[in-house]
Coordinates of N, CA and C in Angstrom, one line a residue:
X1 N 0.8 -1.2 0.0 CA 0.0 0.0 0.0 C 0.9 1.3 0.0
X2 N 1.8 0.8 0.3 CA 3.0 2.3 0.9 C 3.7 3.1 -0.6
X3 N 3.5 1.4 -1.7 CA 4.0 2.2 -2.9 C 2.9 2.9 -3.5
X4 N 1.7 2.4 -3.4 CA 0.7 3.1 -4.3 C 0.8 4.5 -3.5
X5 N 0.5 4.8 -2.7 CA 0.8 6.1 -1.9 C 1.7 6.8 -2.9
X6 N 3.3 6.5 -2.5 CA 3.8 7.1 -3.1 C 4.0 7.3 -4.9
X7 N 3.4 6.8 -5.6 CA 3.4 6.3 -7.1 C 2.0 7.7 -7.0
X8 N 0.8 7.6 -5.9 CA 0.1 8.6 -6.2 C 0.6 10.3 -5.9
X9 N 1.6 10.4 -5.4 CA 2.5 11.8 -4.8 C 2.7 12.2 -5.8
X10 N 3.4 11.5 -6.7 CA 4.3 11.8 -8.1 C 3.6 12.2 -9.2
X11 N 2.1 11.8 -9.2 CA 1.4 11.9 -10.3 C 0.8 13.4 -10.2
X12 N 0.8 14.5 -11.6 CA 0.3 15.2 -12.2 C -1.3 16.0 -11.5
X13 N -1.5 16.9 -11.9 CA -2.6 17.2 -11.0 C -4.2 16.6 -12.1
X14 N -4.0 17.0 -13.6 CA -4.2 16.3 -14.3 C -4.8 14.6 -13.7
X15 N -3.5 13.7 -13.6 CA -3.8 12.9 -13.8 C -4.6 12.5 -12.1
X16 N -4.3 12.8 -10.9 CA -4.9 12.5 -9.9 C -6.3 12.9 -10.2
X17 N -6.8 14.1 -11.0 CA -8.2 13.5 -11.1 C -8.6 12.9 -11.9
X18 N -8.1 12.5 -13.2 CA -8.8 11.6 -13.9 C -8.8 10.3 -13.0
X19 N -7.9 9.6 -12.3 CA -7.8 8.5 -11.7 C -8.6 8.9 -10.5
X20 N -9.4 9.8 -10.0 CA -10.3 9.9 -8.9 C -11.7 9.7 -9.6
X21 N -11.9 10.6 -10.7 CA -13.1 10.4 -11.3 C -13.5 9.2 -12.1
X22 N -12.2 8.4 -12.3 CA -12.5 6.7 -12.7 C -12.5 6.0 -12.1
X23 N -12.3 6.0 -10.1 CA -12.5 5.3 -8.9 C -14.1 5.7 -8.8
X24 N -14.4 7.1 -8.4 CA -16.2 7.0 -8.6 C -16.9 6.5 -9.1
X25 N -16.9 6.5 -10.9 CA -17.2 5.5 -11.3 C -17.6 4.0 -11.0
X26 N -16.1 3.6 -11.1 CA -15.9 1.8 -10.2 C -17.1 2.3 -8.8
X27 N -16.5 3.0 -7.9 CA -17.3 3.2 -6.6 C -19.2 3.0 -7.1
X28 N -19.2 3.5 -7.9 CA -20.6 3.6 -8.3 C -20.9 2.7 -8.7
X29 N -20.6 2.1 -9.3 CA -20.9 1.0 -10.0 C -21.1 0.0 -9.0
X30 N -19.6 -0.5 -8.3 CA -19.7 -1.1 -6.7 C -21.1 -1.0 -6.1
X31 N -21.4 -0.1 -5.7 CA -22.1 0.1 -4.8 C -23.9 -0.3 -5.7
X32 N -24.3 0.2 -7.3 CA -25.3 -1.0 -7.5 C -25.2 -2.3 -7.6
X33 N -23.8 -2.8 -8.0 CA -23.9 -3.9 -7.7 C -24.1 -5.0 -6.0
X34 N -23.9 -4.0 -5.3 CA -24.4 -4.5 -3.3 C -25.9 -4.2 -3.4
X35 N -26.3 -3.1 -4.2 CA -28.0 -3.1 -4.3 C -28.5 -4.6 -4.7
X36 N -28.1 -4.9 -5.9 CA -28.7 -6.1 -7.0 C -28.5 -7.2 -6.1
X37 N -27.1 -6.9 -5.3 CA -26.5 -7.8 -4.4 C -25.6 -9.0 -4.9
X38 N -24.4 -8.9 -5.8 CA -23.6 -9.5 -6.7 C -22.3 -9.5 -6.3
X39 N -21.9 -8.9 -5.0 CA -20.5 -8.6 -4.8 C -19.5 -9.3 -3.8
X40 N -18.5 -10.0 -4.8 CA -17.9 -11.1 -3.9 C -17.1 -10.3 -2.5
X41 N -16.7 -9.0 -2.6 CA -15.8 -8.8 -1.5 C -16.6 -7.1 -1.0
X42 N -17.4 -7.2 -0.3 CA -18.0 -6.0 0.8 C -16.8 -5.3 1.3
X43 N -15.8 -5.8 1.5 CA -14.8 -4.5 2.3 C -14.1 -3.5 1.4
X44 N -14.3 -3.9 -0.2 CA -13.7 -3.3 -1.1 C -14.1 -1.9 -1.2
X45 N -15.8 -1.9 -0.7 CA -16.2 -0.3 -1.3 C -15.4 0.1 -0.2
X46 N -15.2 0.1 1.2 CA -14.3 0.9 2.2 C -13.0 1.4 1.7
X47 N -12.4 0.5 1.2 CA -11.0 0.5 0.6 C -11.1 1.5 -0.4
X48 N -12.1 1.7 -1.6 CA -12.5 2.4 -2.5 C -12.9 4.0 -2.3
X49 N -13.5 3.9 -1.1 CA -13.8 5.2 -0.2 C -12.8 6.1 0.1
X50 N -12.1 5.3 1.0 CA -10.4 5.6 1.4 C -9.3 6.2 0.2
X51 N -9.2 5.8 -0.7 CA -8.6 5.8 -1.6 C -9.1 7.4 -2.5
X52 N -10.2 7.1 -2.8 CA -11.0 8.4 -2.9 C -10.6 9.8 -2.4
X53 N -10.8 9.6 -1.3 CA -10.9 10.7 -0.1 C -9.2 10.7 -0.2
X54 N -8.1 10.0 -0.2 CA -6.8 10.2 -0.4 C -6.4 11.1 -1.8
X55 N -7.3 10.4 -2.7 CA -6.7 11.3 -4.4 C -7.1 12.6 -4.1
X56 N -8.3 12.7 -3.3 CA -8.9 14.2 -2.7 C -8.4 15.1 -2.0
X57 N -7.4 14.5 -1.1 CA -6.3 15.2 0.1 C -5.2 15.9 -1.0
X58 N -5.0 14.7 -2.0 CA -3.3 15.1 -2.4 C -3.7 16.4 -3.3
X59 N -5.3 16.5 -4.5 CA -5.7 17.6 -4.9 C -5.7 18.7 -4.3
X60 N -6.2 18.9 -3.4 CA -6.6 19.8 -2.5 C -5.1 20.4 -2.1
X61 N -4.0 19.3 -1.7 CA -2.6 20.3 -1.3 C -2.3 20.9 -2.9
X62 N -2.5 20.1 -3.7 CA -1.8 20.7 -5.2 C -2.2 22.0 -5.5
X63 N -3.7 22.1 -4.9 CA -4.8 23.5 -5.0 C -4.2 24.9 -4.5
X64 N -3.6 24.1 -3.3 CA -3.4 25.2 -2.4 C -2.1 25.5 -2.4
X65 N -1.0 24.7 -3.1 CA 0.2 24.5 -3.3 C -0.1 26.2 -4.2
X66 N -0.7 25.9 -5.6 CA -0.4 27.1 -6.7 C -1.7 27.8 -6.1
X67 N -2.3 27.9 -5.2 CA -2.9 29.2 -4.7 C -2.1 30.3 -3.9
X68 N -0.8 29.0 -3.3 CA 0.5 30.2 -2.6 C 0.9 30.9 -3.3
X69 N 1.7 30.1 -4.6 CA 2.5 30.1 -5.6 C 1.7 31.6 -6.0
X70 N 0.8 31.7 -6.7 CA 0.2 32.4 -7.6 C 0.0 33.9 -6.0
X71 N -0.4 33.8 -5.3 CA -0.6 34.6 -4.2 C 1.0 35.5 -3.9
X72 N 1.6 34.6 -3.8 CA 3.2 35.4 -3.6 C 3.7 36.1 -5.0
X73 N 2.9 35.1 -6.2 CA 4.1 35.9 -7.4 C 2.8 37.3 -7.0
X74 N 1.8 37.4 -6.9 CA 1.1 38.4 -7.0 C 1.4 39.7 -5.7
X75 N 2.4 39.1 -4.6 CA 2.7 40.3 -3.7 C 4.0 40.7 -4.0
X76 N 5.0 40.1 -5.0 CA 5.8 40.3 -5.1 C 5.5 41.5 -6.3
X77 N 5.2 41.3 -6.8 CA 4.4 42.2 -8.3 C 4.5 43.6 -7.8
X78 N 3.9 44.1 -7.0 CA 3.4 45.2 -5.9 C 4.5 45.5 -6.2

């Protein structure tokens, strides 16, 4: 688990959300198939969740990463 973590650090901002918005997906899909009730392993939407909410953390610092960036070139401008 410790590499996917880090393999997800290194990725693009780009690409962390295409690979978030193709886990929802899966997530979605997961979760009609627990409706119909077809699903060999129940702990996976958790894992799926988790994982989610992590591609979400690392966005959010990248967000805020170039909201500094762009904030400072903008006081130094002045």
């Amino acid at each position: 688990m410790a590499n996917k973590k880090d393999e997800d650090k290194n990725l693009s901002y780009s690409e962390l959300v295409s690979k978030r918005d193709e886990l929802k997906r899966k997530y979605m899909d997961l979760r009609f198939q627990m409706v119909v009730g077809h699903v060999d392993n129940p702990m996976q939407k958790r894992t799926m969740r988790r994982e989610i909410a992590r591609l979400n953390t690392l966005i959010h610092q990248q967000d805020l990463e170039n909201f500094r960036k762009s904030a400072a070139e903008a006081i130094a401008v002045k």
